[in-house]
């Protein structure tokens, strides 16, 4: 399986927040760190907040923070929350146009592979992938950061 940009950027937001915790980071600063669109990042941050992974505070002193400790945020859980309506193949959707769906033996292995993908990621927490906080913080600060 391959992560789409939306999921990739969501994980990048979480990594930046974990590296800079407990500081608040505005989306414009995170976008600059990674050299990506602030508008796109803001939409993803809104979804992460709606799903309870981050908190968003508006205003001059506002910004984003993790809604819970990084040790409690499952990478698999984050991706599942973003991908709940996305199927691994077209034939899993309600509007499948595939003529062989009734006899296809590929669906079961694809479901098994998708389940295995998430099972592996369920075993990792945000804290596991941000253990090098000092190095991450330095790399993100050295990136296209703005004041």
CSV table of N, CA and C in Angstrom, one decimal:
chain,number,residue,atom,x,y,z
A,1,UNK,N,0.8,-1.2,0.0
A,1,UNK,CA,0.0,0.0,0.0
A,1,UNK,C,0.9,1.2,0.0
A,2,UNK,N,0.3,2.3,-0.5
A,2,UNK,CA,1.1,3.5,-0.6
A,2,UNK,C,0.2,4.6,0.1
A,3,UNK,N,0.9,5.4,0.9
A,3,UNK,CA,0.2,6.5,1.5
A,3,UNK,C,0.0,7.6,0.5
A,4,UNK,N,-1.2,8.2,0.5
A,4,UNK,CA,-1.4,9.4,-0.3
A,4,UNK,C,-0.8,10.6,0.4
A,5,UNK,N,-0.8,11.8,-0.3
A,5,UNK,CA,-0.2,13.0,0.3
A,5,UNK,C,-1.0,13.4,1.5
A,6,UNK,N,-2.3,13.3,1.5
A,6,UNK,CA,-3.1,13.7,2.6
A,6,UNK,C,-2.6,13.0,3.9
A,7,UNK,N,-2.5,11.7,3.8
A,7,UNK,CA,-2.1,10.9,5.0
A,7,UNK,C,-0.6,11.2,5.4
A,8,UNK,N,0.2,11.3,4.4
A,8,UNK,CA,1.6,11.7,4.6
A,8,UNK,C,1.7,13.0,5.3
A,9,UNK,N,1.0,14.0,4.9
A,9,UNK,CA,1.0,15.3,5.5
A,9,UNK,C,0.4,15.3,6.9
A,10,UNK,N,-0.6,14.5,7.1
A,10,UNK,CA,-1.2,14.3,8.5
A,10,UNK,C,-0.1,13.8,9.4
A,11,UNK,N,0.6,12.8,9.0
A,11,UNK,CA,1.7,12.3,9.8
A,11,UNK,C,2.8,13.3,10.1
A,12,UNK,N,3.1,14.1,9.0
A,12,UNK,CA,4.1,15.1,9.2
A,12,UNK,C,3.7,16.2,10.2
A,13,UNK,N,2.4,16.5,10.2
A,13,UNK,CA,1.9,17.5,11.2
A,13,UNK,C,2.1,16.9,12.6
A,14,UNK,N,1.7,15.7,12.8
A,14,UNK,CA,1.9,15.0,14.1
A,14,UNK,C,3.3,14.9,14.5
A,15,UNK,N,4.2,14.6,13.6
A,15,UNK,CA,5.6,14.5,13.9
A,15,UNK,C,6.2,15.9,14.3
A,16,UNK,N,5.8,16.9,13.6
A,16,UNK,CA,6.3,18.3,14.0
A,16,UNK,C,5.7,18.7,15.4
A,17,UNK,N,4.5,18.4,15.6
A,17,UNK,CA,3.9,18.7,17.0
A,17,UNK,C,4.6,18.0,18.1
A,18,UNK,N,4.9,16.7,17.8
A,18,UNK,CA,5.5,15.9,18.8
A,18,UNK,C,7.0,16.4,19.1
A,19,UNK,N,7.7,16.8,18.0
A,19,UNK,CA,9.0,17.2,18.1
A,19,UNK,C,9.1,18.6,18.9
A,20,UNK,N,8.0,19.4,18.8
A,20,UNK,CA,8.0,20.7,19.4
A,20,UNK,C,7.2,20.8,20.6
A,21,UNK,N,6.6,19.6,21.1
A,21,UNK,CA,5.8,19.6,22.3
A,21,UNK,C,6.5,20.1,23.5
A,22,UNK,N,5.9,20.9,24.3
A,22,UNK,CA,4.5,21.2,24.4
A,22,UNK,C,4.1,22.5,23.6
A,23,UNK,N,5.0,23.1,22.9
A,23,UNK,CA,4.8,24.4,22.2
A,23,UNK,C,3.7,24.3,21.2
A,24,UNK,N,3.0,25.4,21.0
A,24,UNK,CA,2.0,25.5,19.9
A,24,UNK,C,2.7,25.8,18.6
A,25,UNK,N,2.2,25.2,17.5
A,25,UNK,CA,2.7,25.6,16.2
A,25,UNK,C,1.6,26.0,15.3
A,26,UNK,N,1.7,27.1,14.7
A,26,UNK,CA,0.6,27.5,13.7
A,26,UNK,C,0.8,26.7,12.4
A,27,UNK,N,-0.2,26.4,11.7
A,27,UNK,CA,-0.1,25.6,10.5
A,27,UNK,C,0.8,26.3,9.5
A,28,UNK,N,0.9,27.6,9.4
A,28,UNK,CA,1.8,28.3,8.5
A,28,UNK,C,3.2,28.0,8.8
A,29,UNK,N,3.5,27.8,10.0
A,29,UNK,CA,4.9,27.4,10.4
A,29,UNK,C,5.2,26.0,10.0
A,30,UNK,N,4.3,25.1,10.3
A,30,UNK,CA,4.5,23.7,9.9
A,30,UNK,C,4.6,23.6,8.4
A,31,UNK,N,3.8,24.3,7.7
A,31,UNK,CA,3.8,24.3,6.2
A,31,UNK,C,5.2,24.7,5.7
A,32,UNK,N,5.7,25.8,6.3
A,32,UNK,CA,7.0,26.3,5.9
A,32,UNK,C,8.1,25.3,6.3
A,33,UNK,N,8.0,24.6,7.4
A,33,UNK,CA,9.0,23.6,7.8
A,33,UNK,C,9.2,22.5,6.7
A,34,UNK,N,8.0,22.1,6.1
A,34,UNK,CA,8.0,21.0,5.1
A,34,UNK,C,8.0,21.5,3.7
A,35,UNK,N,7.8,22.9,3.5
A,35,UNK,CA,7.7,23.4,2.2
A,35,UNK,C,6.5,23.0,1.4
A,36,UNK,N,5.4,22.9,2.1
A,36,UNK,CA,4.1,22.5,1.5
A,36,UNK,C,3.0,23.6,1.7
A,37,UNK,N,1.9,23.5,1.0
A,37,UNK,CA,0.9,24.5,1.0
A,37,UNK,C,0.2,24.6,2.4
A,38,UNK,N,0.1,25.8,2.9
A,38,UNK,CA,-0.6,26.1,4.1
A,38,UNK,C,-2.0,25.8,4.0
A,39,UNK,N,-2.7,26.1,2.9
A,39,UNK,CA,-4.1,25.9,2.7
A,39,UNK,C,-4.4,24.4,2.8
A,40,UNK,N,-3.6,23.6,2.1
A,40,UNK,CA,-3.8,22.1,2.2
A,40,UNK,C,-3.6,21.6,3.6
A,41,UNK,N,-2.5,22.1,4.2
A,41,UNK,CA,-2.2,21.6,5.6
A,41,UNK,C,-3.3,22.0,6.6
A,42,UNK,N,-3.9,23.2,6.4
A,42,UNK,CA,-5.0,23.6,7.3
A,42,UNK,C,-6.2,22.7,7.2
A,43,UNK,N,-6.5,22.2,6.0
A,43,UNK,CA,-7.6,21.3,5.9
A,43,UNK,C,-7.3,19.9,6.6
A,44,UNK,N,-6.1,19.5,6.5
A,44,UNK,CA,-5.7,18.2,7.1
A,44,UNK,C,-5.7,18.4,8.6
A,45,UNK,N,-5.2,19.6,9.1
A,45,UNK,CA,-5.2,19.8,10.6
A,45,UNK,C,-6.6,19.9,11.1
A,46,UNK,N,-7.5,20.4,10.3
A,46,UNK,CA,-8.9,20.4,10.8
A,46,UNK,C,-9.5,19.0,11.0
A,47,UNK,N,-9.1,18.1,10.1
A,47,UNK,CA,-9.6,16.7,10.2
A,47,UNK,C,-8.9,16.0,11.4
A,48,UNK,N,-7.6,16.3,11.6
A,48,UNK,CA,-6.9,15.7,12.7
A,48,UNK,C,-7.5,16.2,14.0
A,49,UNK,N,-7.9,17.5,14.1
A,49,UNK,CA,-8.6,18.0,15.3
A,49,UNK,C,-10.0,17.4,15.5
A,50,UNK,N,-10.7,17.2,14.4
A,50,UNK,CA,-12.0,16.6,14.4
A,50,UNK,C,-12.0,15.2,14.9
A,51,UNK,N,-10.9,14.5,14.6
A,51,UNK,CA,-10.7,13.1,15.0
A,51,UNK,C,-10.0,13.0,16.4
A,52,UNK,N,-9.7,14.1,17.0
A,52,UNK,CA,-9.2,14.1,18.4
A,52,UNK,C,-7.7,13.9,18.6
A,53,UNK,N,-7.0,14.0,17.5
A,53,UNK,CA,-5.5,13.8,17.6
A,53,UNK,C,-4.8,15.1,18.0
A,54,UNK,N,-5.3,16.2,17.5
A,54,UNK,CA,-4.7,17.5,17.9
A,54,UNK,C,-5.7,18.5,18.4
A,55,UNK,N,-5.2,19.6,19.0
A,55,UNK,CA,-6.1,20.6,19.4
A,55,UNK,C,-5.7,21.9,18.6
A,56,UNK,N,-6.7,22.7,18.3
A,56,UNK,CA,-6.4,23.9,17.5
A,56,UNK,C,-6.9,25.1,18.3
A,57,UNK,N,-6.1,26.0,18.5
A,57,UNK,CA,-6.4,27.2,19.2
A,57,UNK,C,-6.3,28.4,18.2
A,58,UNK,N,-7.3,29.2,18.1
A,58,UNK,CA,-7.3,30.3,17.1
A,58,UNK,C,-6.7,31.6,17.8
A,59,UNK,N,-6.3,32.5,17.0
A,59,UNK,CA,-5.9,33.8,17.6
A,59,UNK,C,-4.4,34.0,17.4
A,60,UNK,N,-3.9,35.1,17.8
A,60,UNK,CA,-2.5,35.5,17.7
A,60,UNK,C,-1.6,34.5,18.5
A,61,UNK,N,-2.0,34.1,19.6
A,61,UNK,CA,-1.2,33.1,20.4
A,61,UNK,C,-1.6,31.7,20.2
A,62,UNK,N,-2.4,31.5,19.2
A,62,UNK,CA,-3.0,30.1,18.9
A,62,UNK,C,-2.0,29.3,18.2
A,63,UNK,N,-2.5,28.1,17.8
A,63,UNK,CA,-1.7,27.2,17.1
A,63,UNK,C,-2.2,25.8,17.4
A,64,UNK,N,-1.4,24.8,16.9
A,64,UNK,CA,-1.8,23.4,17.1
A,64,UNK,C,-0.9,22.7,18.1
A,65,UNK,N,-1.5,21.8,18.9
A,65,UNK,CA,-0.8,21.0,19.8
A,65,UNK,C,-1.4,19.6,19.8
A,66,UNK,N,-0.6,18.6,20.3
A,66,UNK,CA,-1.2,17.3,20.3
A,66,UNK,C,-2.3,17.3,21.4
A,67,UNK,N,-3.3,16.5,21.1
A,67,UNK,CA,-4.5,16.4,22.0
A,67,UNK,C,-4.3,15.4,23.1
A,68,UNK,N,-3.2,14.6,23.0
A,68,UNK,CA,-2.9,13.6,23.9
A,68,UNK,C,-1.4,13.3,23.8
A,69,UNK,N,-0.8,12.6,24.8
A,69,UNK,CA,0.6,12.3,24.7
A,69,UNK,C,0.9,11.5,23.4
A,70,UNK,N,2.1,11.7,22.8
A,70,UNK,CA,2.5,11.0,21.6
A,70,UNK,C,2.5,9.5,21.8
A,71,UNK,N,2.7,9.0,23.1
A,71,UNK,CA,2.7,7.6,23.4
A,71,UNK,C,1.3,7.0,23.3
A,72,UNK,N,0.3,7.8,23.2
A,72,UNK,CA,-1.1,7.3,23.1
A,72,UNK,C,-1.7,7.4,21.7
A,73,UNK,N,-0.9,8.0,20.7
A,73,UNK,CA,-1.4,8.2,19.4
A,73,UNK,C,-0.8,7.0,18.5
A,74,UNK,N,-1.7,6.1,18.1
A,74,UNK,CA,-1.4,5.0,17.2
A,74,UNK,C,-1.3,5.5,15.8
A,75,UNK,N,-0.2,5.2,15.1
A,75,UNK,CA,0.0,5.5,13.7
A,75,UNK,C,-1.2,4.8,12.9
A,76,UNK,N,-1.4,3.6,13.2
A,76,UNK,CA,-2.5,2.9,12.5
A,76,UNK,C,-3.9,3.6,12.7
A,77,UNK,N,-4.1,4.0,13.9
A,77,UNK,CA,-5.4,4.7,14.3
A,77,UNK,C,-5.5,6.0,13.5
A,78,UNK,N,-4.4,6.7,13.4
A,78,UNK,CA,-4.5,8.0,12.6
A,78,UNK,C,-4.8,7.7,11.2
A,79,UNK,N,-4.1,6.8,10.6
A,79,UNK,CA,-4.4,6.5,9.1
A,79,UNK,C,-5.8,5.9,8.9
A,80,UNK,N,-6.2,5.0,9.8
A,80,UNK,CA,-7.6,4.5,9.7
A,80,UNK,C,-8.6,5.6,9.8
A,81,UNK,N,-8.4,6.6,10.6
A,81,UNK,CA,-9.4,7.6,10.8
A,81,UNK,C,-9.5,8.5,9.5
A,82,UNK,N,-8.3,8.6,8.8
A,82,UNK,CA,-8.3,9.4,7.6
A,82,UNK,C,-8.8,8.6,6.4
A,83,UNK,N,-8.7,7.3,6.4
A,83,UNK,CA,-8.9,6.4,5.3
A,83,UNK,C,-10.2,5.5,5.5
A,84,UNK,N,-11.0,5.9,6.4
A,84,UNK,CA,-12.2,5.0,6.7
A,84,UNK,C,-13.1,4.7,5.5
A,85,UNK,N,-13.1,5.6,4.5
A,85,UNK,CA,-14.0,5.3,3.4
A,85,UNK,C,-13.2,4.9,2.1
A,86,UNK,N,-11.9,4.7,2.2
A,86,UNK,CA,-11.1,4.4,1.1
A,86,UNK,C,-10.8,2.9,1.0
A,87,UNK,N,-11.2,2.3,-0.1
A,87,UNK,CA,-11.0,0.9,-0.3
A,87,UNK,C,-9.6,0.6,-1.0
A,88,UNK,N,-9.1,-0.6,-0.8
A,88,UNK,CA,-7.8,-0.9,-1.4
A,88,UNK,C,-8.0,-1.2,-2.9
A,89,UNK,N,-9.1,-1.5,-3.3
A,89,UNK,CA,-9.4,-1.7,-4.7
A,89,UNK,C,-10.8,-1.2,-5.1
A,90,UNK,N,-11.0,-0.9,-6.3
A,90,UNK,CA,-12.3,-0.4,-6.7
A,90,UNK,C,-13.5,-1.4,-6.4
A,91,UNK,N,-13.2,-2.7,-6.5
A,91,UNK,CA,-14.3,-3.7,-6.4
A,91,UNK,C,-14.9,-3.7,-5.0
A,92,UNK,N,-14.2,-3.0,-4.0
A,92,UNK,CA,-14.8,-3.0,-2.6
A,92,UNK,C,-15.8,-1.9,-2.5
A,93,UNK,N,-15.9,-1.0,-3.4
A,93,UNK,CA,-16.9,0.1,-3.3
A,93,UNK,C,-18.2,-0.4,-3.7
A,94,UNK,N,-19.2,0.4,-3.3
A,94,UNK,CA,-20.6,0.1,-3.7
A,94,UNK,C,-20.9,0.3,-5.2
A,95,UNK,N,-20.1,1.0,-5.9
A,95,UNK,CA,-20.4,1.3,-7.3
A,95,UNK,C,-19.3,0.6,-8.2
A,96,UNK,N,-19.0,-0.6,-7.8
A,96,UNK,CA,-18.0,-1.4,-8.6
A,96,UNK,C,-18.5,-1.7,-10.0
A,97,UNK,N,-17.6,-1.5,-11.0
A,97,UNK,CA,-17.9,-1.8,-12.4
A,97,UNK,C,-17.2,-3.0,-12.8
A,98,UNK,N,-16.6,-3.8,-12.0
A,98,UNK,CA,-15.8,-4.9,-12.4
A,98,UNK,C,-16.8,-6.1,-12.6
A,99,UNK,N,-16.6,-6.7,-13.8
A,99,UNK,CA,-17.5,-7.8,-14.2
A,99,UNK,C,-17.3,-9.1,-13.5
A,100,UNK,N,-16.1,-9.3,-12.9
A,100,UNK,CA,-15.8,-10.6,-12.3
A,100,UNK,C,-15.9,-10.6,-10.8
A,101,UNK,N,-16.5,-9.6,-10.2
A,101,UNK,CA,-16.7,-9.5,-8.7
A,101,UNK,C,-17.3,-10.8,-8.1
A,102,UNK,N,-18.4,-11.3,-8.7
A,102,UNK,CA,-19.0,-12.5,-8.1
A,102,UNK,C,-18.0,-13.7,-8.0
A,103,UNK,N,-17.1,-13.8,-8.9
A,103,UNK,CA,-16.2,-15.0,-8.9
A,103,UNK,C,-14.7,-14.7,-8.6
A,104,UNK,N,-14.4,-13.5,-8.3
A,104,UNK,CA,-13.0,-13.0,-8.1
A,104,UNK,C,-12.5,-13.6,-6.8
A,105,UNK,N,-11.3,-14.1,-6.9
A,105,UNK,CA,-10.6,-14.6,-5.7
A,105,UNK,C,-9.6,-13.6,-5.1
A,106,UNK,N,-9.5,-12.5,-5.7
A,106,UNK,CA,-8.5,-11.5,-5.3
A,106,UNK,C,-8.9,-10.7,-4.1
A,107,UNK,N,-10.2,-10.5,-3.9
A,107,UNK,CA,-10.7,-9.7,-2.9
A,107,UNK,C,-10.2,-10.1,-1.5
A,108,UNK,N,-10.3,-11.4,-1.2
A,108,UNK,CA,-9.9,-11.9,0.1
A,108,UNK,C,-8.4,-11.6,0.4
A,109,UNK,N,-7.5,-11.9,-0.5
A,109,UNK,CA,-6.1,-11.5,-0.2
A,109,UNK,C,-5.8,-10.0,-0.1
A,110,UNK,N,-6.6,-9.2,-0.8
A,110,UNK,CA,-6.4,-7.8,-0.7
A,110,UNK,C,-6.9,-7.3,0.7
A,111,UNK,N,-8.0,-7.8,1.1
A,111,UNK,CA,-8.5,-7.4,2.5
A,111,UNK,C,-7.5,-7.9,3.5
A,112,UNK,N,-6.9,-9.1,3.4
A,112,UNK,CA,-5.9,-9.6,4.3
A,112,UNK,C,-4.7,-8.7,4.3
A,113,UNK,N,-4.3,-8.3,3.1
A,113,UNK,CA,-3.1,-7.4,3.0
A,113,UNK,C,-3.4,-6.0,3.7
A,114,UNK,N,-4.5,-5.5,3.4
A,114,UNK,CA,-4.9,-4.2,4.0
A,114,UNK,C,-4.9,-4.3,5.5
A,115,UNK,N,-5.5,-5.4,6.0
A,115,UNK,CA,-5.6,-5.6,7.5
A,115,UNK,C,-4.2,-5.7,8.1
A,116,UNK,N,-3.3,-6.4,7.4
A,116,UNK,CA,-1.9,-6.6,7.8
A,116,UNK,C,-1.2,-5.3,7.9
A,117,UNK,N,-1.4,-4.4,6.9
A,117,UNK,CA,-0.8,-3.1,6.8
A,117,UNK,C,-1.2,-2.3,8.1
A,118,UNK,N,-2.5,-2.3,8.4
A,118,UNK,CA,-2.9,-1.5,9.5
A,118,UNK,C,-2.4,-2.2,10.8
A,119,UNK,N,-2.4,-3.5,10.9
A,119,UNK,CA,-2.0,-4.2,12.1
A,119,UNK,C,-0.6,-3.8,12.4
A,120,UNK,N,0.3,-3.8,11.4
A,120,UNK,CA,1.7,-3.4,11.7
A,120,UNK,C,1.8,-2.0,12.2
A,121,UNK,N,1.0,-1.1,11.6
A,121,UNK,CA,1.1,0.3,12.0
A,121,UNK,C,0.4,0.6,13.4
A,122,UNK,N,-0.5,-0.3,13.7
A,122,UNK,CA,-1.2,-0.3,15.1
A,122,UNK,C,-0.1,-0.5,16.2
A,123,UNK,N,0.9,-1.2,15.8
A,123,UNK,CA,2.0,-1.5,16.8
A,123,UNK,C,2.9,-0.4,17.1
A,124,UNK,N,2.8,0.7,16.3
A,124,UNK,CA,3.6,1.9,16.5
A,124,UNK,C,2.8,3.1,17.0
A,125,UNK,N,3.4,3.8,17.9
A,125,UNK,CA,2.8,5.0,18.5
A,125,UNK,C,3.7,6.2,17.9
A,126,UNK,N,3.1,7.4,18.0
A,126,UNK,CA,3.8,8.6,17.5
A,126,UNK,C,5.1,8.7,18.3
A,127,UNK,N,5.1,8.4,19.5
A,127,UNK,CA,6.3,8.5,20.4
A,127,UNK,C,7.4,7.6,19.8
A,128,UNK,N,7.0,6.4,19.3
A,128,UNK,CA,8.0,5.5,18.7
A,128,UNK,C,8.7,6.1,17.5
A,129,UNK,N,8.0,6.8,16.7
A,129,UNK,CA,8.6,7.4,15.5
A,129,UNK,C,9.2,8.8,15.6
A,130,UNK,N,9.1,9.3,16.9
A,130,UNK,CA,9.7,10.6,17.1
A,130,UNK,C,10.7,10.6,18.3
A,131,UNK,N,11.3,9.4,18.5
A,131,UNK,CA,12.3,9.3,19.6
A,131,UNK,C,13.4,10.2,19.4
A,132,UNK,N,13.8,10.6,18.2
A,132,UNK,CA,14.9,11.5,18.0
A,132,UNK,C,14.4,12.9,17.9
A,133,UNK,N,13.6,13.3,19.0
A,133,UNK,CA,13.0,14.6,19.0
A,133,UNK,C,14.0,15.8,18.8
A,134,UNK,N,15.1,15.7,19.4
A,134,UNK,CA,16.1,16.8,19.3
A,134,UNK,C,16.6,17.0,17.8
A,135,UNK,N,16.8,15.8,17.2
A,135,UNK,CA,17.3,15.9,15.8
A,135,UNK,C,16.1,16.3,14.9
A,136,UNK,N,14.9,15.8,15.1
A,136,UNK,CA,13.7,16.2,14.3
A,136,UNK,C,13.5,17.7,14.5
A,137,UNK,N,13.6,18.2,15.7
A,137,UNK,CA,13.4,19.6,15.9
A,137,UNK,C,14.4,20.5,15.2
A,138,UNK,N,15.6,20.0,15.3
A,138,UNK,CA,16.7,20.8,14.6
A,138,UNK,C,16.5,20.7,13.0
A,139,UNK,N,16.2,19.5,12.5
A,139,UNK,CA,15.9,19.4,11.1
A,139,UNK,C,14.7,20.3,10.6
A,140,UNK,N,13.7,20.3,11.4
A,140,UNK,CA,12.5,21.0,11.0
A,140,UNK,C,12.8,22.5,11.2
A,141,UNK,N,13.6,22.9,12.2
A,141,UNK,CA,13.9,24.3,12.3
A,141,UNK,C,14.8,24.8,11.3
A,142,UNK,N,15.7,23.9,10.8
A,142,UNK,CA,16.6,24.3,9.7
A,142,UNK,C,15.9,24.4,8.3
A,143,UNK,N,14.7,23.8,8.3
A,143,UNK,CA,13.9,23.8,7.0
A,143,UNK,C,13.4,25.2,6.8
A,144,UNK,N,12.6,25.4,5.8
A,144,UNK,CA,12.1,26.7,5.4
A,144,UNK,C,11.2,27.3,6.5
A,145,UNK,N,11.6,27.4,7.7
A,145,UNK,CA,10.8,27.9,8.8
A,145,UNK,C,10.7,29.4,8.7
A,146,UNK,N,9.5,29.9,9.0
A,146,UNK,CA,9.3,31.4,9.1
A,146,UNK,C,9.0,31.8,10.5
A,147,UNK,N,9.2,33.1,10.8
A,147,UNK,CA,9.0,33.5,12.1
A,147,UNK,C,7.5,34.0,12.3
